[in-house]
CSV table of C-alpha atoms in Angstrom, one decimal:
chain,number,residue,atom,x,y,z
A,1,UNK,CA,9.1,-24.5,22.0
A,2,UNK,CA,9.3,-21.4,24.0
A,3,UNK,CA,11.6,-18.2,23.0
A,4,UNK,CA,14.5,-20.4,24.0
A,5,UNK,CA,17.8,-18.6,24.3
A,6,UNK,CA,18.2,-17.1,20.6
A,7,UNK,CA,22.3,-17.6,20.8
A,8,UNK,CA,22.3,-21.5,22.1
A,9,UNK,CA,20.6,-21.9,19.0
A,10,UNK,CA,22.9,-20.4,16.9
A,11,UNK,CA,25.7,-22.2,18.2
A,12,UNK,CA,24.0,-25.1,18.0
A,13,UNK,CA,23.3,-24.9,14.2
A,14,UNK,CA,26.0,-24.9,11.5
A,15,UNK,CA,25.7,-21.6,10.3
A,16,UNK,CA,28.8,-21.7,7.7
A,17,UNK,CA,26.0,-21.4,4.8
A,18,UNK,CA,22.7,-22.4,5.9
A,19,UNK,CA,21.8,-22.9,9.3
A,20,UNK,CA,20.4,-26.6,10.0
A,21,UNK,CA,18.5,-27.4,13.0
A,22,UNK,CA,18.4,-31.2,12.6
A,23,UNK,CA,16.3,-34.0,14.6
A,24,UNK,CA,19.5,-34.8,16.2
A,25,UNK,CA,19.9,-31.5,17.8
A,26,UNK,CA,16.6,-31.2,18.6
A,27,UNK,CA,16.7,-34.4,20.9
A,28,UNK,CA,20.0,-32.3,22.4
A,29,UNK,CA,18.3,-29.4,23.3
A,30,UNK,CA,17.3,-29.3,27.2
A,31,UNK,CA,13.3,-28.3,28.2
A,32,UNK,CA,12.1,-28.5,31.1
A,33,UNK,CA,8.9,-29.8,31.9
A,34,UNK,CA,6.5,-29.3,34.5
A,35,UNK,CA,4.1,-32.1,35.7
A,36,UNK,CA,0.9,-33.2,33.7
A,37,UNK,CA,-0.7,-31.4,35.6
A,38,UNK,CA,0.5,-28.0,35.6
A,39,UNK,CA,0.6,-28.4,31.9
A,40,UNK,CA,-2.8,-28.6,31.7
A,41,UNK,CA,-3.3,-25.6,34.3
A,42,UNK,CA,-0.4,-23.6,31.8
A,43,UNK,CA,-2.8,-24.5,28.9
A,44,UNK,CA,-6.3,-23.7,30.2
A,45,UNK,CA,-4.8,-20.1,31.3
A,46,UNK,CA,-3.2,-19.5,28.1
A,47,UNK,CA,-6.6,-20.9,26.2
A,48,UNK,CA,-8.6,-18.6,28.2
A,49,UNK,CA,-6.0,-15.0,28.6
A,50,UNK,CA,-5.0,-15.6,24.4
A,51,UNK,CA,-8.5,-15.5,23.5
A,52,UNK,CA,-9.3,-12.2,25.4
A,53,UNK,CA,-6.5,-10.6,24.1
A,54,UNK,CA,-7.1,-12.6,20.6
A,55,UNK,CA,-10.5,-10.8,20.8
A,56,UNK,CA,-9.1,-7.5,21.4
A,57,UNK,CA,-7.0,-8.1,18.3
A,58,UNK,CA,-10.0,-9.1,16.2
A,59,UNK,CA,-11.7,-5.8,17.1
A,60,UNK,CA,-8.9,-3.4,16.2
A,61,UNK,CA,-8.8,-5.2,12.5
A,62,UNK,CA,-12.2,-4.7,12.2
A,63,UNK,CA,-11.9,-0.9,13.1
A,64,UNK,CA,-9.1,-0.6,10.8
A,65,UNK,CA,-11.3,-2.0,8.2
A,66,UNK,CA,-14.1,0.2,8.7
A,67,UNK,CA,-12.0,2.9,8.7
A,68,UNK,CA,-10.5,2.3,5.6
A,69,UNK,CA,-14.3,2.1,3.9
A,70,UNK,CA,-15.0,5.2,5.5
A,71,UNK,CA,-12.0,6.5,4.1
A,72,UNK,CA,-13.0,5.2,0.7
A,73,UNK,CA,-16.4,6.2,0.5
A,74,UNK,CA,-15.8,9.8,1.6
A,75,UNK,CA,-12.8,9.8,-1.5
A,76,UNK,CA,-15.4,8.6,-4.0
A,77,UNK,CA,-18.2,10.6,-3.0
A,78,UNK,CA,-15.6,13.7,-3.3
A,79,UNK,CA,-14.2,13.1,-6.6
A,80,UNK,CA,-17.4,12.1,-8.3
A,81,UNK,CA,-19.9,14.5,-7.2
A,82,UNK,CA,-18.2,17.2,-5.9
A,83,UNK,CA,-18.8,18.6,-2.7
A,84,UNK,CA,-22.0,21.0,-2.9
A,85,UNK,CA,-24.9,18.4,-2.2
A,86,UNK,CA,-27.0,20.8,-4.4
A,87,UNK,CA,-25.0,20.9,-7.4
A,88,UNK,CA,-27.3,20.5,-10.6
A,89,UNK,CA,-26.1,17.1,-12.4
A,90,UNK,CA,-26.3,15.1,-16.1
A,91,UNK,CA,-25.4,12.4,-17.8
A,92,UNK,CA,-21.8,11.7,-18.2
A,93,UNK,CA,-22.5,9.7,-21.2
A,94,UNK,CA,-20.0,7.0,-19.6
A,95,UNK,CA,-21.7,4.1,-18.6
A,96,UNK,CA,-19.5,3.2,-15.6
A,97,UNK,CA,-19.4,7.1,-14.5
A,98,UNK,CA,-23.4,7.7,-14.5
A,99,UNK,CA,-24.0,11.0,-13.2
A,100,UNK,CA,-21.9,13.6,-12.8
A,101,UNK,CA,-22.0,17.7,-11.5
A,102,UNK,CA,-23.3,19.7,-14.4
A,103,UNK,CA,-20.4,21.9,-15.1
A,104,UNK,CA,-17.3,19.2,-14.5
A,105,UNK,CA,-16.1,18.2,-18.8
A,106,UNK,CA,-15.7,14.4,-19.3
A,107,UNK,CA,-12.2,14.1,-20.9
A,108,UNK,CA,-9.9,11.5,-21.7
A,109,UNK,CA,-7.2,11.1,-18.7
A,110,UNK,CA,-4.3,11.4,-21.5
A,111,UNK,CA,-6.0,14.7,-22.5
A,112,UNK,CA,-4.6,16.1,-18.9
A,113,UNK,CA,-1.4,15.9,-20.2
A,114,UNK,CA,-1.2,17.9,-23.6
A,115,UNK,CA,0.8,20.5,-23.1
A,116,UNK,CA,4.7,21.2,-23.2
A,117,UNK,CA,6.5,20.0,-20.5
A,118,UNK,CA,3.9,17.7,-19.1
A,119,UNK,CA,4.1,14.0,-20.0
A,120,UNK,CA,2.3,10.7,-20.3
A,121,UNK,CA,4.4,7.7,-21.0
A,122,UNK,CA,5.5,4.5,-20.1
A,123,UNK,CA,8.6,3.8,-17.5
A,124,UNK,CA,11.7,2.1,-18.7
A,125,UNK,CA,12.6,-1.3,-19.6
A,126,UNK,CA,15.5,-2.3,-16.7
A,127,UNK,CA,16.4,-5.5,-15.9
A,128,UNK,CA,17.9,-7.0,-13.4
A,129,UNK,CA,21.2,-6.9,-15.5
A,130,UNK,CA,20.9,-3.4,-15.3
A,131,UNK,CA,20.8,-2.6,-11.6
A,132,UNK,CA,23.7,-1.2,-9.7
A,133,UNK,CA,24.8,-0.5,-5.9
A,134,UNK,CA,23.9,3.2,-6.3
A,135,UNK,CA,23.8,5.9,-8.7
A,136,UNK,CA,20.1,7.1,-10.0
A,137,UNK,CA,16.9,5.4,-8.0
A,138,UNK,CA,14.6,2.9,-9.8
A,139,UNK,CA,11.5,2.4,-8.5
A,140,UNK,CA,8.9,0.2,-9.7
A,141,UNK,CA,5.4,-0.7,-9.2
A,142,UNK,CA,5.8,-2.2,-5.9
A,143,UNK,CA,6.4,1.6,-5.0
A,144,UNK,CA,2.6,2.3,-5.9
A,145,UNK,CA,-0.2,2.4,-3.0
A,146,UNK,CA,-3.5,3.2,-3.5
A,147,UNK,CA,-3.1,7.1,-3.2
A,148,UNK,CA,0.4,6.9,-1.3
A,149,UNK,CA,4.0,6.6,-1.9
A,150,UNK,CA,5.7,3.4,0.0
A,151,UNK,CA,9.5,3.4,0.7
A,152,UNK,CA,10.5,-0.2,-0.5
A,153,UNK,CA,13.7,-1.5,-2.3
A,154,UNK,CA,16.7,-0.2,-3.0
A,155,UNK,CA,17.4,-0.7,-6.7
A,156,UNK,CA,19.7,1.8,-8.6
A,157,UNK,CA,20.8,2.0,-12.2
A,158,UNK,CA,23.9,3.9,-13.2
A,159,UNK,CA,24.7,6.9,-15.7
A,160,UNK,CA,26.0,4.9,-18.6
A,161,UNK,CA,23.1,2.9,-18.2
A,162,UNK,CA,20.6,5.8,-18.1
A,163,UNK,CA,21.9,7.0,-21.4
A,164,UNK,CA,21.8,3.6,-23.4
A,165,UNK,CA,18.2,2.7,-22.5
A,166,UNK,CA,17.3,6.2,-23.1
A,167,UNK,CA,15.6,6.6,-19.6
A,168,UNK,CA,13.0,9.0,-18.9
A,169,UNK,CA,13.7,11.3,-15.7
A,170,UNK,CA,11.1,11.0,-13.3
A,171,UNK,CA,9.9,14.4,-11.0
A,172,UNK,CA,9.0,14.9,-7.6
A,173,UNK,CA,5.2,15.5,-7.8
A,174,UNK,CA,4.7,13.4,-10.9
A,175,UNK,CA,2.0,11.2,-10.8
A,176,UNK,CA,2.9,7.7,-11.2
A,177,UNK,CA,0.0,4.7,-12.1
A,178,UNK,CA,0.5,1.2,-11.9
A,179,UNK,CA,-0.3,-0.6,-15.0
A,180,UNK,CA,0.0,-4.2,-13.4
A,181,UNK,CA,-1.5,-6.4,-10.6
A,182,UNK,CA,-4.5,-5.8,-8.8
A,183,UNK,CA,-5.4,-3.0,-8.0
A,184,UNK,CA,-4.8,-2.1,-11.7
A,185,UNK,CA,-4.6,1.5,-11.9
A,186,UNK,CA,-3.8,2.6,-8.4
A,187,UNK,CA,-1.5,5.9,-7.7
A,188,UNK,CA,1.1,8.0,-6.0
A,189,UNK,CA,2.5,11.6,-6.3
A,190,UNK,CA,6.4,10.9,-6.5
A,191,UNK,CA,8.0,12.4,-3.1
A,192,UNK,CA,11.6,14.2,-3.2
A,193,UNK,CA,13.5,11.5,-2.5
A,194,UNK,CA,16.9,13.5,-2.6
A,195,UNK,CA,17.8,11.6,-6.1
A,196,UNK,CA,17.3,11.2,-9.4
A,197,UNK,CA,14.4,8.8,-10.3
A,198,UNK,CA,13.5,6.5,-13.0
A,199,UNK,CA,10.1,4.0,-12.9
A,200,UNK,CA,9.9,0.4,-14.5
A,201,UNK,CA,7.8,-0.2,-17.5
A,202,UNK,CA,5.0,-1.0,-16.3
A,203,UNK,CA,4.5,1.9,-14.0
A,204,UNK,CA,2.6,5.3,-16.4
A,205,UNK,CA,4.3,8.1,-15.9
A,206,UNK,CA,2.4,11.3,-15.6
A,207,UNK,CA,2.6,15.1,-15.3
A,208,UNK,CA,-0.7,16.6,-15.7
A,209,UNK,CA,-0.7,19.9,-17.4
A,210,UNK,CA,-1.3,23.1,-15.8
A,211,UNK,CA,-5.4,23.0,-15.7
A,212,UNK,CA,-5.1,20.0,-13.7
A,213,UNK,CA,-4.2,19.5,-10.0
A,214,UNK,CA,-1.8,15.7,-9.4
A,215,UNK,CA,-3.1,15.0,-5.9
A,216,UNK,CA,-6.9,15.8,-6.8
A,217,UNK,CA,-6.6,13.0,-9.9
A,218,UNK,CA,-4.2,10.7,-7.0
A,219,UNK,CA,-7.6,10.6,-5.3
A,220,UNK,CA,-9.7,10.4,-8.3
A,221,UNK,CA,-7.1,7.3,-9.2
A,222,UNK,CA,-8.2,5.5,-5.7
A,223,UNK,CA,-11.8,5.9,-5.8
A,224,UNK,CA,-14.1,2.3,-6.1
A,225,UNK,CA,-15.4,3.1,-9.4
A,226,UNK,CA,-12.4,3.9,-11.1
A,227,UNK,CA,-10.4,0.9,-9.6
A,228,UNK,CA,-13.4,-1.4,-10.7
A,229,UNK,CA,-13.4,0.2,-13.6
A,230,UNK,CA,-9.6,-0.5,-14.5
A,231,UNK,CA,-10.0,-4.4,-12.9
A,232,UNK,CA,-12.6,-4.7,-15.6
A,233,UNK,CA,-10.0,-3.3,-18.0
A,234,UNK,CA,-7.2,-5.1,-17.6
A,235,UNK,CA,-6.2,-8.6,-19.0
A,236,UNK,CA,-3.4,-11.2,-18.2
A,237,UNK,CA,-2.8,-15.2,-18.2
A,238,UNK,CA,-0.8,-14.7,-15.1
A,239,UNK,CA,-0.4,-11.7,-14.3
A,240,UNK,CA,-3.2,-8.6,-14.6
A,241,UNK,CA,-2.1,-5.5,-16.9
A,242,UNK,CA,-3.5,-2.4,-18.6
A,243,UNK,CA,-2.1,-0.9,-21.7
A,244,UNK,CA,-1.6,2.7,-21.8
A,245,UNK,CA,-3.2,3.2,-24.5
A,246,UNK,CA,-6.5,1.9,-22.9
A,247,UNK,CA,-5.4,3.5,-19.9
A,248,UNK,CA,-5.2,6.6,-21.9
A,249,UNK,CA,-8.6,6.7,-23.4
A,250,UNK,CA,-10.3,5.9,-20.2
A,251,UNK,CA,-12.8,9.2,-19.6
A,252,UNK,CA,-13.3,10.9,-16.6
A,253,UNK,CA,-15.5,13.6,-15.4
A,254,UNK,CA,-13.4,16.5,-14.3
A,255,UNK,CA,-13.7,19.7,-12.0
A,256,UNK,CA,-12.6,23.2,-12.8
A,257,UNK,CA,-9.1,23.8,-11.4
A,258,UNK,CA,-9.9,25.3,-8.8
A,259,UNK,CA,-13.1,22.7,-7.5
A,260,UNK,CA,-10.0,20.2,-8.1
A,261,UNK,CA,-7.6,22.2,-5.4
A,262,UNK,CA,-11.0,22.5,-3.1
A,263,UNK,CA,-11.7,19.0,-3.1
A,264,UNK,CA,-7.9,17.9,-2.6
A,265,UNK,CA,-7.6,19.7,0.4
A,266,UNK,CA,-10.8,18.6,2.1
A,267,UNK,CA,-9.7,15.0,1.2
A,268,UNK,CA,-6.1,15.5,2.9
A,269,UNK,CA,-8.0,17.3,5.5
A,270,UNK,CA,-10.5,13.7,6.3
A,271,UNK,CA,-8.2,11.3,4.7
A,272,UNK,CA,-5.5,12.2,7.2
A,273,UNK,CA,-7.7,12.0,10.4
A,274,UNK,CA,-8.8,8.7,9.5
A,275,UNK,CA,-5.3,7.9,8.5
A,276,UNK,CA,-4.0,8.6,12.1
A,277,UNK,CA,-7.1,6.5,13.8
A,278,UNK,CA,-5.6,3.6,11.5
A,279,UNK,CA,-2.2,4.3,12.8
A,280,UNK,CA,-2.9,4.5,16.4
A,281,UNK,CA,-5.5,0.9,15.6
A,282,UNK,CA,-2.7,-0.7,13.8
A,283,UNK,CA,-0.2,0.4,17.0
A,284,UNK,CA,-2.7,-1.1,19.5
A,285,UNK,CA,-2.2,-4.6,17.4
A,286,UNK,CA,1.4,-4.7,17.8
A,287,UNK,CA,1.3,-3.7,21.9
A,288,UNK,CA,-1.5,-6.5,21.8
A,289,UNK,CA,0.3,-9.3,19.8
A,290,UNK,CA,3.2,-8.6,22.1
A,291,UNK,CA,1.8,-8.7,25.4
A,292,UNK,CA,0.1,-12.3,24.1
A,293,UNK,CA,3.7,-13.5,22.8
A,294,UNK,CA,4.8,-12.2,26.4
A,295,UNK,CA,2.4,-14.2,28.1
A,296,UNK,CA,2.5,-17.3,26.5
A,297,UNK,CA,6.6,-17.2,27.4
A,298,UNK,CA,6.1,-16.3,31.0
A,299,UNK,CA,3.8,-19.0,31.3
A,300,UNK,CA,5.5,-22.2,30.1
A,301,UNK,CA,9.0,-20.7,31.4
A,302,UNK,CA,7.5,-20.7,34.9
A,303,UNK,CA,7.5,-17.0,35.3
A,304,UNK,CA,3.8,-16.9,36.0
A,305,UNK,CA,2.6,-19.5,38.8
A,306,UNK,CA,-0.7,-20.7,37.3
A,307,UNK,CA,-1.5,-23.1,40.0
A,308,UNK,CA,-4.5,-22.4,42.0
A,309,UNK,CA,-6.1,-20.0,39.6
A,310,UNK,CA,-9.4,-20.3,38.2
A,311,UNK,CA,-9.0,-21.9,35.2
């Protein structure tokens, strides 16, 4: 059926709890019809115009895909070898981390958090008993990209609620890690978000210490051989997880502080032009998918005469 007049459909159907569009009122509902063979005219335009504009579709995906291994190969080239191509190298000692730049010290990621006031520790245990309208923000896992923060859900938790579970206050610019689902391991710096946060359990908590720079590791954290690294990790019947405590003793090769802020801002300098290509590709997708959902309408509503054309 075409996009039929939205509201005669809603009236049609019993809405009181759960709208029902039975067989009965589908045999009510007026369509028009034009003759055989304008139907097959309609058709053999719509075959032919869809698949251009299906093409054109297909082509923007696969530039948004390129774009995102460009994006990933220039991030794991960056936080692996640095960004001097001349850089004298050795052995990490870490099988998965092979060579590394001479003067960057393999450590431990929960050795980048050892200092007062910094922190590495699990979320909280909510449930869904524990949620409220509003009060303080809960966030979860689902709030984890791969190296980005993303505005979903709308859970809160209230005072009295804080204090009994004993929750852990979570900081603008803390890093949090996803211990759970594929990609194990992935990470955000937490943006203000005008609230008070907490994070769910399965979500690591952490606030590198001063030697250490959270958006350099948020790239290290989305890099392919770290991410393979944690899918090799983590373990599950139904549902992948890493502990923290593996998490923890995972070893990476680190910079000097200030390699670390270096390398961060060339990588917000490429990641973002990329970033906008993506945008302005996945844009193009939606005018596309549009303009086809416009053109199949027009055509079997009789707004576009097909007769005659070159089919």
């Amino acid at each position: 059926m075409n996009s039929y007049d939205k509201g005669y459909l809603d009236v049609l159907c019993n809405k009181s709890t759960i709208a029902h569009f039975t067989a009965e009122k589908v045999q009510t509902v007026p369509v028009p019809f034009p003759s055989s063979a304008e139907q097959v005219s309609i058709a053999a335009f719509l075959d032919r115009e869809t698949g251009k504009i299906d093409a054109l579709i297909a082509a923007q995906q696969r530039l948004i895909e390129l774009l995102r291994e460009k994006r990933q190969a220039v991030i794991s080239h960056a936080v692996t070898k640095g960004l001097d191509p001349d850089v004298p190298m050795k052995d990490s000692g870490v099988e998965w981390l092979g060579e590394v730049p001479e003067h960057w010290v393999v450590r431990p990621v929960k050795s980048l958090a050892n200092e007062p006031g910094s922190l590495f520790s699990d979320g909280d245990w909510i449930e869904s008993k524990d949620l409220a309208d509003d009060g303080i923000r809960y966030i979860t896992t689902g709030n984890v990209g791969i190296g980005i923060y993303k505005e979903q859900g709308s859970g809160f938790i209230n005072e009295t609620t804080f204090e009994k579970l004993g929750c852990t206050d979570v900081l603008p610019e803390d890093v949090l890690i996803s211990r759970l689902n594929p990609p194990v391991g992935r990470a955000c710096v937490v943006p203000e978000l005008g609230t008070r946060v907490v994070t769910s359990v399965d979500n690591v908590i952490f606030r590198p210490n001063q030697d250490t720079d959270s958006k350099f590791l948020v790239f290290r954290f989305a890099s392919a051989d770290y991410l393979h690294e944690m899918g090799n990790l983590a373990s599950g019947a139904t549902m992948q997880r890493v502990s923290r405590s593996e998490f923890g003793n995972l070893r990476l090769a680190i910079p000097p502080y200030s390699e670390q802020c270096t390398i961060r801002t060339y990588l917000e300098e490429k990641a973002s032009g990329v970033d906008r290509l993506i945008k302005t590709a996945d844009r193009a997708i939606t005018l596309l998918q549009e303009r086809r959902n416009a053109l199949i309408s027009a055509a079997v509503t009789g707004k576009i005469d097909v007769r005659g054309l070159d089919v």
